[in-house]
Amino acid sequence: MAANHVKRAFKYRFSPTDAQAAELSRTFGCVRKVYNLALAARTQAWTRQERVNYNATSAMLTAWKKTEELAFLNDVSSVPLQQCLRHLQTAFTNFFGKRAKYPRFKSRKKSRKSAEYTTSGFRFRDGKLTLAKMREPLDICWSRPLPEGMSPSTVTVSQDAAGRWFVSMLCDDPIVKPLPATDTAVGVDVGLDHLLILSTGEKIANPRHERKDRARLAKAQRVLAKKAKGDGANRAKARRKVAKVYARIADRRRDHLHKLTTRLVRENQTIVIEDLTVRNMVKNRSLARAISDAAWSQFRSMLKYKAQWYGREVIAVDRWFPSSKLCSVCGTLQDKMPLNVRTWTCACGTTHDRDVNAAKNLLAAGRAASACGAGVRPQRSSPGGQSAMKQEVSRREP
């Protein structure tokens, strides 16, 4: 790898005291308020064709603190307030660079509750983390140790919709050396009946975490729907129950994907996948729920950063590559391949499993692209030659 260290976030659960929870809740509210004020100021300036940057909003923050109406901003640490202004600056930079949409205002109910502290806003000594404006360290559940001899450069405290508290510490994680190089490569085709199909012939079952908890989720949502709308305690309690079901689903899905991606990276030097546009696929209303539950985007993201850490290679083959209709033995392209055909026999006499054949073709295409230095996308075929997954999203979830 190019460097022996990577920036890595270590996330832990913690249980705040009543005083700490109150202080953090105030901080979350102040961060949201400052972000919205700065966004409004920059938006108004934009209509007047005036330029407002981070330095200008920082000066505004100083002025806001001196007003009677916003004097409460002085009660919390200034570090998270400054950090939210930096985040807003990054959001505008991405917007002007056409990498993101225009920044949106933060909602009290729907936006993520979080606050980021830099080194001047916390103290980390002897394995204990103490935030600014707090007397006692956080009671953190250390599920895994931080890198030896490393201290966090930033700390982000958050509370999810289920009421759970988390602290994320960004550290330089030393990776002494990549994994030993191997000559193994694998093609990976994703699906709904099976989550992953490997070119080796192995099929990994789709656990369907959301479907397993669908009855529990539906019951919690029915209870929430019957509560009177507003800020009542009963509605808030019902909303947390729904959030807890969602959190359970997300946690199990993430754990499963971590195990799969780690295994693929450890066992293979080169991993070839299909370059899918999941954002467009979820527009299919009959399959959006199943595609979201499969979390293909999350799988690809995990695979890419783990491969980068440990000296592996991930190749993405163009989504229009006809992996399903191409014979992996003789290279003959079939004219049609209906979705109800799960096994087929080529003119050369080879009988193919549809999904395994697609994975083998992805592997061959990825190797060819890597060998010729053509990048991660082989020559695109006509849109009529759809891949197995492009066709898969046109049928209903079983």
mmCIF file of C-alpha atoms in Angstrom, residues 13 77 198 247 345 387:
data_model
loop_
_atom_site.group_PDB
_atom_site.id
_atom_site.type_symbol
_atom_site.label_atom_id
_atom_site.label_comp_id
_atom_site.label_asym_id
_atom_site.label_seq_id
_atom_site.Cartn_x
_atom_site.Cartn_y
_atom_site.Cartn_z
ATOM 1 C CA ARG A 13 -21.657 2.437 22.595
ATOM 2 C CA SER A 77 -18.678 24.024 23.841
ATOM 3 C CA LEU A 198 -19.239 -16.685 -6.887
ATOM 4 C CA ALA A 247 -31.744 -0.580 14.199
ATOM 5 C CA THR A 345 -27.235 -25.575 -22.568
ATOM 6 C CA SER A 387 -26.787 -8.345 -17.485
#
